[in-house]
C-alpha cells in the first residue's frame, strides 16, 4: 500500500504545482491588463496632453503678431511648421472672432478617432481675443507603444512562470518510483507506435499486476492496429481503383456519346426530316441522354464518397429554389398531368446555410422520384416550415403506392431499386437518393422518409437556418401558392421577337474558332455545330498543331480537348497563356473534355481555361458559351 501511495501523491503534487504556477501567471496577466496597462495609458495621455497644452499656448503667442498684421502667409507657415514637427498633431483650425476660418482655407471633417483629443485656446492681445485655435490630436501611436510594452512584459512574465514550472516539474520527476517512470516511458513509446519497448520489473504485487495488464493491453492494441492498417489500405486501394475505373469508363463512354447525341441533335434540327426518322432519332437522343445521366450520377456518387466533392455554404433562399424547381420539373409533370404545390416560408426563415447547387440537386432528385412513382392525375405537396434547433424542414409528399418498412430501411442505400407498377423497375441504377443523402449530410443536415403502403410517401430533409445577418432584400411574406404543373400555368420571360435562346446565339460568320480535337468524329461534329451557329472554324489534331496555328493566324476563340497526342490540352493552355504575357492579349479558351471529374475541371481552370464543358457537348450550350465570350463582351 505504501508503494501505491507515492505515485498518487506525486501526481497530485505535480498537478497542484501546475495550477498554482498558472494561477500566478493569470493573476499577473489580469493585474497587468486591468490595472497597470490602463494606468500607464492614462499617464501617457496626461503627459502628452500637458505637453500639447503648453505647446499650443506657445503656438498662440507665435501667431499674435502675424494675426494683428493680417500676415496670413506667416500664419500658414507657422501652422504648417507646427503640424510637421508634432507627430501627434493631426489638424489645426484657426478662426477669427466672427467665426471666419483663416486656416486651412477649406473646411474639412474633423479627423476624430478613438484616441483623438481636441484642444482649444484663444489668441489674446491686450486682453482682447483676436482669434481662436482648435487643435485635433491622435495619440494612437503612443498608446500602441504602451500596449506593445505591456505585451512584452506579459511574455516575460509568462516565460518566468514557465521556467519556474519546468524546474518544479523536473524536481518532482526525480521522486517518481523507477518502475512507474519506466512504465510511463512505455506509454509514450506506444503512442509513437513502438510496441517493443522493454517493460520494467517489480517485486511489488500491485505494480507487477499493473505492468502485466499494460503488457496485455499493448499486445491487443498492436494486433488491432495492424488489422486496421490492412483494412484501411485495402479500402483506399479499392476506392482509388473504383474512382479511376469510373473516370476512365466515363471518358470512354462520353466520347462516342458525344457523336451520338451531337449528330442526332443536328439531324433533329433539319425541318425536312421525315416524321418517322424524327421519332427514331428522338429515341436515340433520349436514350443517349439517359445513359449520360447514369454516368454523371455514378461519377457524382464516387466523388462524394471519396471526399473529392466540396460544397460552399452561403445564404440560400429556399423560396427561390422552389420557383426554379417549378420551371425545371414542368416537362416531367406535364406528361403525367401531375399538379405540384409549393408552400413557401415567410422571410427571413426561408434562408438556409447551404450550397445552392446541392440544394437544387436534392430538390430535383426528390421531386423527380415523386413524379416518377406517382400515378397520373395525382398531386404532390412540397411543405416547408422552421423546425426546432434553428433548422428548416422541407418535405416532398406524394400520394403514390407508398413504401413498406423494409423498403424505407434500405431506400437511401446505393443501387437500391424499388418495384412499382407506375414505373419500369429496370429504369435507373438506384443511386439518386444515395447522392441526396450524402449531400444533405455533407451540409450538416438530416434526411429521412415516412411512408405507408397505399397512402403515399413523404421524403424530408432539414438544414440549418442562415444566421449571418439578413443582407438580401426579401419580398414580403405571401400565402402558399399552387402551381399547376400539368396545365403549364407558369409565367416566364420570352424573347420580344419570338426567337428562342438557341436562335439568339446564331451569328454572322465573322468569328473564327480554332478547334484542337484528335477524334475524327468529334472534329466533324464540332465543325457542323459551329457552322450551324454561324462560326468559321479551323480543325487541328493536337495541341502542337493548334499552337502553331495560333502563332501564324488570328482566331477569336479556342476550343480544346484535354486528352490529345503530342501535346495535350493542359500544355496547350499553358503555352497560350505564357505567350499572352508577352503580347498582352487574351484568347478565350473553352475546354471540351469527356472527363467529368471535378478535380480535372479545377485543374484546367487553374491552368488558365475560361470555361470547362463536359462531353457530350450540346449545340445550345456551345452556342451560349461562344455568345458569352464573343458577343456579350462587346
CSV table of C-alpha atoms in Angstrom, one decimal, residues 6 9 51 122 151 167 186 188 249 256-257 274 290 309 313 330 342 348 362-363 466 474 485 497 499 508 587:
chain,number,residue,atom,x,y,z
A,6,UNK,CA,3.7,7.7,-3.6
A,9,UNK,CA,0.8,11.9,-4.1
A,51,UNK,CA,2.8,68.9,-23.3
A,122,UNK,CA,-7.6,81.8,-27.7
A,151,UNK,CA,2.6,42.7,-24.2
A,167,UNK,CA,12.1,23.5,-12.6
A,186,UNK,CA,6.5,2.7,-22.3
A,188,UNK,CA,4.9,7.3,-24.6
A,249,UNK,CA,-15.2,4.5,-68.3
A,256,UNK,CA,-19.0,8.0,-78.5
A,257,UNK,CA,-22.0,9.6,-76.7
A,274,UNK,CA,-39.5,12.7,-92.1
A,290,UNK,CA,-30.4,8.8,-70.1
A,309,UNK,CA,-16.6,16.9,-53.7
A,313,UNK,CA,-22.1,27.2,-47.7
A,330,UNK,CA,-42.6,21.2,-65.8
A,342,UNK,CA,-45.0,24.6,-53.2
A,348,UNK,CA,-36.2,35.6,-43.2
A,362,UNK,CA,-31.6,17.5,-53.7
A,363,UNK,CA,-35.0,19.0,-54.5
A,466,UNK,CA,-28.9,31.2,-42.0
A,474,UNK,CA,-36.5,39.8,-49.5
A,485,UNK,CA,-47.5,21.9,-63.4
A,497,UNK,CA,-39.2,38.7,-81.3
A,499,UNK,CA,-36.8,33.7,-81.0
A,508,UNK,CA,-22.8,36.2,-88.9
A,587,UNK,CA,-7.7,34.5,-76.2
